[in-house]
Amino acid sequence: MLLQHLRYALRMLAKQPAFTAIAVLTLALGIGANTAIFSVVNAVLLRPLPYREPERLVQIRERTSHFENGSVSLPNYLDWRANQRGFTDLALYRGGDANLSGSGADTEAERVTAARVSYNFLSVLGLPPTFGRDFRESDDVPHARKVALISDALWKRRFGSSRSVIGQQILLDGVAREVIGVLPPNVKLPRRAEVYIPLEDLRADKDYLNRANHPGLSVLGRLKPGITLEQATGDLNNIAAELERKYPDTNTTRRVQTDLLLDSAIKDYKSGVALLLVAVGCVLLIACANVANLELARALGRDRELAVRAALGASRGQLAMQVFIESAILALLGGVAGVLLSLWGLDAIKAIAPGGVARFGSTDSARFQESHIDLTVLAFTATVAIGAGLLVGIWPALRIARRSSLSLSLHEGGRGTSDGAQRQRVRSGLVVAQVALALLLLAGAGLTLKSFRNAQNAALGFDPDRVLVADILLPRARYDTDDKVARFNEQLIEKIRVLPGVQYTALGNNIPFDENEWDSSFHVTGTPPARPGEEPEAEIDVVTPDYFRAMGMPILRGRAFTAADRARPPRSVIIDESFARRFFPNRDPIGQQIDDNQTDEKNPPPLRVIGVVPRTRNEAPGEDNVERYQWPQMYFAADEDPSHNNMLVVRVKSGDPLALVPAIKRELQQLDPDQALAEVSTMENNIAKSLGSRRMIMSLLGAFAFIALLLASVGLYGVMALTVTQRTRELGIRLALGAQRADVFRLVLTHGMLLVCAGLIIGLIAALGAGRGLQSLLYGVGGFDAPALSTALFALAFAALAACCVPARRATRVDPIIALRSE
């Protein structure tokens, strides 16, 4: 019997190719969008990390009254590890850059991400090396033999997958290190790391042993069996409270921030991806409502067929099963076509996915690029297709099963009547639902579009046009004094300054949009000291004299740095306008003094403020980053405090700044053949990359809103066209009795627009509620934004009006004589 139903269903669908194609395409759009987005959800949010028992891995950071997620000081880590009871062990790690020198005449130096880790890092992670050996405790002490582990990718790229790499020497930042092992390809913490080296000498570095210093370190812990995250966190916080009692100057208000490692990896994208999943769910509901309306309209012409089959002995259950199987076939075909559409959609999503965020942390956009169609996704697609088949076929099947007398269909939907009132209400309700869901998506798309525009147009405080940036890293082994660093920096700037097309050249540490962050507490000289843990914080930038010119930043008051600042104490500092307004109100900031805590000197003279510059935006606005703290900024002269790691900033006179890259590389190699130019980009590209998450959400939500608008308009057109067909005799009688064609047009149009208005009211209420839920994803836009909601209402109302006008105009062309004669 089932095979007979299937054969008959396929014949019926084949006899109506237009209906079948439209229904399959409509379902394919809804199912395909859901499949593509679920592929992203599966890769980004659901897929477990590729480590042993990943649900027990925890990232641990420090939090204070100033910020919620800060790096860990080495002494605090040592105390945590010695006294904690909730973890099997705690490991320390930090991402960073290093220059890997060429191994031959044909091999250039390259920049790699080099992770500093404690010797127990891999054992806590739960992944031993693929071959070779792991770090030992003896490798992780000061003055130990220099060793390194390398990633699978570096092993394949640099060493041709040769196992003889074990025991070979690599030159990393001028230090020869022996390769002792190759890691599995699924070790991805810190993200993009290609070389792993022990902490070793850092354990004896006075800067790292300073409990007040938090040099970008994070802690990885593995929970003991039976211990919950809350219990382990409480234990660490008890230790932190004891450290606060022992070291009030450095540890007041310091506690721990713990997150499951997976949660820390996905927190930047969780809300946005969940929003997209809800959006495609709305698209699927609209598609199902559309096909359900098509099925109901199609069933109108099958009443006599079903009545005849019933008269020949078919039961209501068999008839209902027949209709339901046809809907299931449509859903199956829509699911197959949806998978094909999702392959294209997934490529589009990957293309607009945000670029690398948090280069050295556990958070990155690489999980977006790992999205693909697998068995889990196909199972989800099958579930969605089954659900769509149920939504599309359940009402026609129930209608047949519950009909008291199938012979009544010959009268209710037959000659001289319109469609049954109950069926009209169902179709009208589906149209109202489509309009409401479409308005909800359009309003959400409008809010995200305005939010993205606000973020894109947020004041920067500098001019990013025609600015090239690149990372320069000097190895401490070779550049072991400030004089050597300063000499190299001066020579590099001088060589690049004279290149054709260059306007200004400078170096800067912690410049805008460089994915780094350096903050420090400070104290204005002569003011009462703040209580421990409540000291004000400022972002620290170290720059060369032409930095402000290269960045297009005006000097608002005072002057910029000069070469003479290094020769005459006290040291100089430039502050931004927010610093001046907050800490030097109603007085001239030039000449004011700030205690110097950025030097190793004992009792140094205070810093002297020599200039005020605009406040710069350093990261994407409105996201969960340092930018939200709105810290003031302090600029120090690179001549007075040379840095090994800087961003090269080059402003060109005209044209594309990237055209200078080959010449800059050549000059850099002439100065030091082991130097590699890294992170080469334009400032405009870096700014655009920082807005990647917002751009992706805006683009996809806009695409889904457009699909919803299209489907809702088509659904409304279909219902109105069917209504005109059913009311042909009625309209003919009206015209025969003297009604004007304008009256008929107004009658049909009013019926359609009443459905639209009902949908708009329901959708507007839903959009107001959804706006409040979107607040955390928006920047500079409230949950209720009149222009965005008005635009969504106007767009949908205009599309609906157009969808209603065509059937209404057709109704005015009804010939009364022909209509009455045909009836």
Coordinates of N, CA, C and O in Angstrom, one line a residue, residues 345-427:
G345 N 26.1 28.3 -0.1 CA 25.9 29.3 1.0 C 27.0 29.2 2.0 O 27.5 30.2 2.5
L346 N 27.5 28.0 2.2 CA 28.6 27.8 3.2 C 29.9 28.5 2.7 O 30.6 29.1 3.5
D347 N 30.1 28.4 1.4 CA 31.3 29.1 0.8 C 31.2 30.6 1.0 O 32.1 31.3 1.2
A348 N 29.9 31.1 0.8 CA 29.7 32.5 0.9 C 29.9 32.9 2.4 O 30.5 34.0 2.6
I349 N 29.5 32.1 3.3 CA 29.7 32.5 4.7 C 31.1 32.5 5.1 O 31.6 33.4 5.8
K350 N 31.9 31.5 4.6 CA 33.3 31.5 4.9 C 34.0 32.7 4.3 O 35.0 33.2 4.9
A351 N 33.5 33.1 3.1 CA 34.2 34.3 2.5 C 34.0 35.6 3.3 O 34.9 36.4 3.3
I352 N 32.8 35.7 4.0 CA 32.6 36.9 4.8 C 32.8 36.7 6.2 O 32.6 37.6 7.0
A353 N 33.3 35.5 6.7 CA 33.5 35.3 8.1 C 34.6 36.2 8.6 O 35.5 36.6 7.8
P354 N 34.6 36.6 9.8 CA 35.6 37.6 10.4 C 37.0 37.0 10.3 O 37.2 35.8 10.4
G355 N 37.9 37.9 10.0 CA 39.3 37.5 10.0 C 39.8 37.2 11.4 O 39.1 37.3 12.4
G356 N 41.1 36.8 11.4 CA 41.7 36.3 12.7 C 41.5 37.4 13.8 O 42.0 38.5 13.7
V357 N 40.9 37.0 14.9 CA 40.8 37.8 16.1 C 41.5 37.2 17.2 O 41.5 36.0 17.4
A358 N 42.2 38.0 18.0 CA 43.0 37.4 19.1 C 44.0 36.5 18.6 O 43.9 35.3 18.8
R359 N 45.1 37.0 18.0 CA 46.1 36.2 17.4 C 46.6 35.1 18.3 O 46.9 34.0 17.8
F360 N 46.8 35.4 19.5 CA 47.6 34.5 20.4 C 46.7 33.8 21.4 O 47.1 33.0 22.2
G361 N 45.4 34.2 21.5 CA 44.5 33.6 22.5 C 43.8 32.3 22.0 O 44.1 31.8 20.9
S362 N 42.9 31.8 22.8 CA 42.1 30.7 22.4 C 41.0 31.0 21.5 O 40.3 30.1 21.0
T363 N 40.7 32.3 21.4 CA 39.6 32.7 20.5 C 40.1 33.1 19.1 O 41.0 33.8 19.0
D364 N 39.4 32.5 18.1 CA 39.8 32.8 16.8 C 38.6 32.5 15.8 O 37.7 31.7 16.2
S365 N 38.7 33.1 14.6 CA 37.7 32.8 13.6 C 37.9 31.5 12.8 O 37.1 31.2 12.0
A366 N 39.0 30.8 13.1 CA 39.3 29.6 12.3 C 38.2 28.6 12.4 O 38.0 27.8 11.5
R367 N 37.5 28.5 13.5 CA 36.4 27.6 13.6 C 35.3 27.8 12.5 O 34.6 26.9 12.0
F368 N 35.2 29.1 12.0 CA 34.3 29.3 10.9 C 34.8 28.6 9.7 O 34.0 28.0 8.9
Q369 N 36.1 28.6 9.4 CA 36.6 28.0 8.2 C 36.6 26.5 8.3 O 36.8 25.8 7.3
E370 N 36.4 25.9 9.5 CA 36.2 24.5 9.7 C 34.8 24.0 9.4 O 34.5 22.8 9.5
S371 N 33.9 24.9 9.1 CA 32.5 24.5 8.9 C 32.4 23.7 7.6 O 33.0 24.0 6.6
H372 N 31.7 22.6 7.7 CA 31.5 21.7 6.5 C 30.3 20.8 6.7 O 29.8 20.7 7.8
I373 N 29.8 20.2 5.6 CA 28.7 19.3 5.7 C 29.2 18.0 6.1 O 29.9 17.3 5.4
D374 N 28.8 17.5 7.3 CA 29.2 16.2 7.8 C 27.9 15.4 8.2 O 26.8 15.9 7.9
L375 N 28.1 14.3 8.8 CA 26.9 13.4 9.2 C 26.0 14.1 10.1 O 24.8 14.0 10.1
T376 N 26.6 14.9 11.1 CA 25.8 15.6 12.0 C 24.9 16.7 11.3 O 23.7 16.8 11.6
V377 N 25.5 17.4 10.4 CA 24.7 18.4 9.6 C 23.7 17.7 8.8 O 22.5 18.2 8.7
L378 N 24.0 16.6 8.1 CA 23.0 15.9 7.3 C 21.9 15.4 8.2 O 20.7 15.4 7.7
A379 N 22.2 14.9 9.4 CA 21.1 14.5 10.3 C 20.2 15.6 10.6 O 19.0 15.5 10.7
F380 N 20.8 16.8 10.9 CA 20.0 18.0 11.1 C 19.1 18.3 9.9 O 18.0 18.7 10.1
T381 N 19.7 18.3 8.7 CA 19.0 18.6 7.5 C 17.8 17.6 7.4 O 16.7 18.0 7.0
A382 N 18.0 16.3 7.6 CA 16.9 15.4 7.6 C 15.8 15.7 8.6 O 14.7 15.6 8.2
T383 N 16.2 16.1 9.8 CA 15.3 16.5 10.8 C 14.5 17.7 10.3 O 13.2 17.7 10.5
V384 N 15.2 18.7 9.8 CA 14.5 19.9 9.3 C 13.5 19.5 8.2 O 12.4 20.0 8.1
A385 N 14.0 18.7 7.3 CA 13.1 18.3 6.1 C 11.9 17.5 6.6 O 10.7 17.8 6.1
I386 N 12.0 16.6 7.6 CA 10.9 15.9 8.2 C 9.9 16.9 8.8 O 8.7 16.9 8.7
G387 N 10.5 17.9 9.6 CA 9.7 18.9 10.2 C 9.0 19.7 9.2 O 7.8 20.1 9.4
A388 N 9.7 20.1 8.1 CA 9.0 20.9 7.1 C 7.9 20.1 6.4 O 6.8 20.6 6.1
G389 N 8.1 18.8 6.2 CA 7.0 17.9 5.6 C 5.8 17.9 6.5 O 4.7 17.9 6.1
L390 N 6.1 17.8 7.9 CA 5.0 17.8 8.8 C 4.2 19.1 8.8 O 3.0 19.1 8.7
L391 N 5.0 20.2 8.8 CA 4.3 21.5 8.8 C 3.5 21.8 7.5 O 2.4 22.4 7.5
V392 N 4.1 21.3 6.4 CA 3.4 21.5 5.1 C 2.2 20.6 4.9 O 1.1 21.0 4.4
G393 N 2.3 19.4 5.4 CA 1.2 18.4 5.1 C 0.2 18.1 6.1 O -0.8 17.5 5.9
I394 N 0.5 18.6 7.4 CA -0.4 18.2 8.5 C -1.8 18.7 8.3 O -2.8 18.0 8.6
W395 N -1.9 20.0 7.9 CA -3.2 20.6 7.8 C -4.1 19.9 6.7 O -5.2 19.6 6.9
P396 N -3.6 19.8 5.5 CA -4.4 19.2 4.4 C -4.8 17.7 4.8 O -5.9 17.3 4.6
A397 N -3.8 17.0 5.5 CA -4.1 15.6 5.9 C -5.2 15.6 7.0 O -6.2 14.8 6.9
L398 N -5.1 16.5 8.0 CA -6.1 16.5 9.0 C -7.5 16.9 8.5 O -8.5 16.5 8.9
R399 N -7.4 17.9 7.5 CA -8.7 18.4 7.0 C -9.5 17.2 6.3 O -10.7 17.1 6.4
I400 N -8.7 16.3 5.6 CA -9.4 15.2 5.0 C -9.9 14.2 6.0 O -11.0 13.7 6.0
A401 N -9.0 13.9 7.0 CA -9.3 12.9 8.0 C -10.5 13.3 8.9 O -11.3 12.5 9.4
R402 N -10.7 14.7 9.1 CA -11.8 15.1 10.0 C -13.0 15.5 9.2 O -14.0 15.9 9.8
R403 N -13.0 15.5 7.9 CA -14.2 15.9 7.1 C -15.4 15.0 7.4 O -15.2 13.7 7.3
S404 N -16.5 15.5 7.8 CA -17.6 14.6 8.2 C -18.2 13.9 7.0 O -18.6 12.8 7.1
S405 N -18.2 14.6 5.8 CA -18.7 14.0 4.6 C -17.9 14.5 3.4 O -18.0 15.7 3.2
L406 N -17.1 13.7 2.8 CA -16.3 14.1 1.7 C -17.2 14.6 0.5 O -16.8 15.5 -0.3
S407 N -18.5 14.2 0.5 CA -19.3 14.6 -0.6 C -19.7 16.1 -0.5 O -20.0 16.7 -1.4
L408 N -19.5 16.7 0.8 CA -19.8 18.1 0.9 C -18.9 18.9 0.2 O -19.2 20.1 -0.1
S409 N -17.7 18.4 -0.1 CA -16.7 19.2 -0.9 C -17.2 19.6 -2.2 O -16.8 20.6 -2.8
L410 N -18.1 18.7 -2.8 CA -18.7 19.0 -4.1 C -19.6 20.2 -4.0 O -19.8 20.9 -5.0
H411 N -20.1 20.5 -2.8 CA -20.9 21.7 -2.7 C -20.2 22.9 -2.1 O -20.3 24.0 -2.6
E412 N -19.3 22.7 -1.1 CA -18.6 23.8 -0.5 C -17.6 24.5 -1.4 O -17.5 25.7 -1.4
G413 N -16.9 23.7 -2.2 CA -15.9 24.3 -3.1 C -16.3 24.2 -4.5 O -15.6 24.4 -5.4
G414 N -17.6 23.8 -4.8 CA -18.0 23.6 -6.1 C -18.6 24.7 -6.8 O -18.3 25.9 -6.6
R415 N -19.5 24.4 -7.7 CA -20.0 25.5 -8.6 C -20.7 26.6 -7.9 O -21.6 26.4 -7.0
G416 N -20.4 27.8 -8.2 CA -21.1 28.9 -7.7 C -20.7 29.3 -6.4 O -21.4 30.2 -5.8
T417 N -19.7 28.8 -5.7 CA -19.4 29.2 -4.4 C -17.9 29.5 -4.3 O -17.1 29.2 -5.2
S418 N -17.6 30.2 -3.3 CA -16.2 30.5 -3.0 C -15.7 29.3 -2.2 O -16.4 28.4 -1.8
D419 N -14.4 29.3 -1.8 CA -13.8 28.3 -1.0 C -14.4 28.3 0.4 O -14.9 29.3 0.8
G420 N -14.3 27.2 1.1 CA -14.9 27.1 2.4 C -14.3 28.1 3.3 O -13.1 28.5 3.3
A421 N -15.1 28.6 4.2 CA -14.7 29.7 5.1 C -13.5 29.3 6.0 O -12.6 30.1 6.3
Q422 N -13.6 28.0 6.5 CA -12.5 27.6 7.4 C -11.2 27.5 6.7 O -10.2 28.0 7.2
R423 N -11.2 27.1 5.4 CA -9.9 27.0 4.7 C -9.4 28.4 4.3 O -8.2 28.7 4.3
Q424 N -10.3 29.3 4.1 CA -9.9 30.7 3.8 C -9.2 31.3 5.1 O -8.2 32.0 5.0
R425 N -9.8 31.0 6.3 CA -9.2 31.5 7.5 C -7.8 30.9 7.7 O -6.9 31.7 8.1
V426 N -7.6 29.7 7.4 CA -6.3 29.1 7.5 C -5.3 29.7 6.6 O -4.2 30.1 7.0
R427 N -5.7 29.9 5.3 CA -4.8 30.5 4.4 C -4.5 32.0 4.8 O -3.3 32.4 4.7

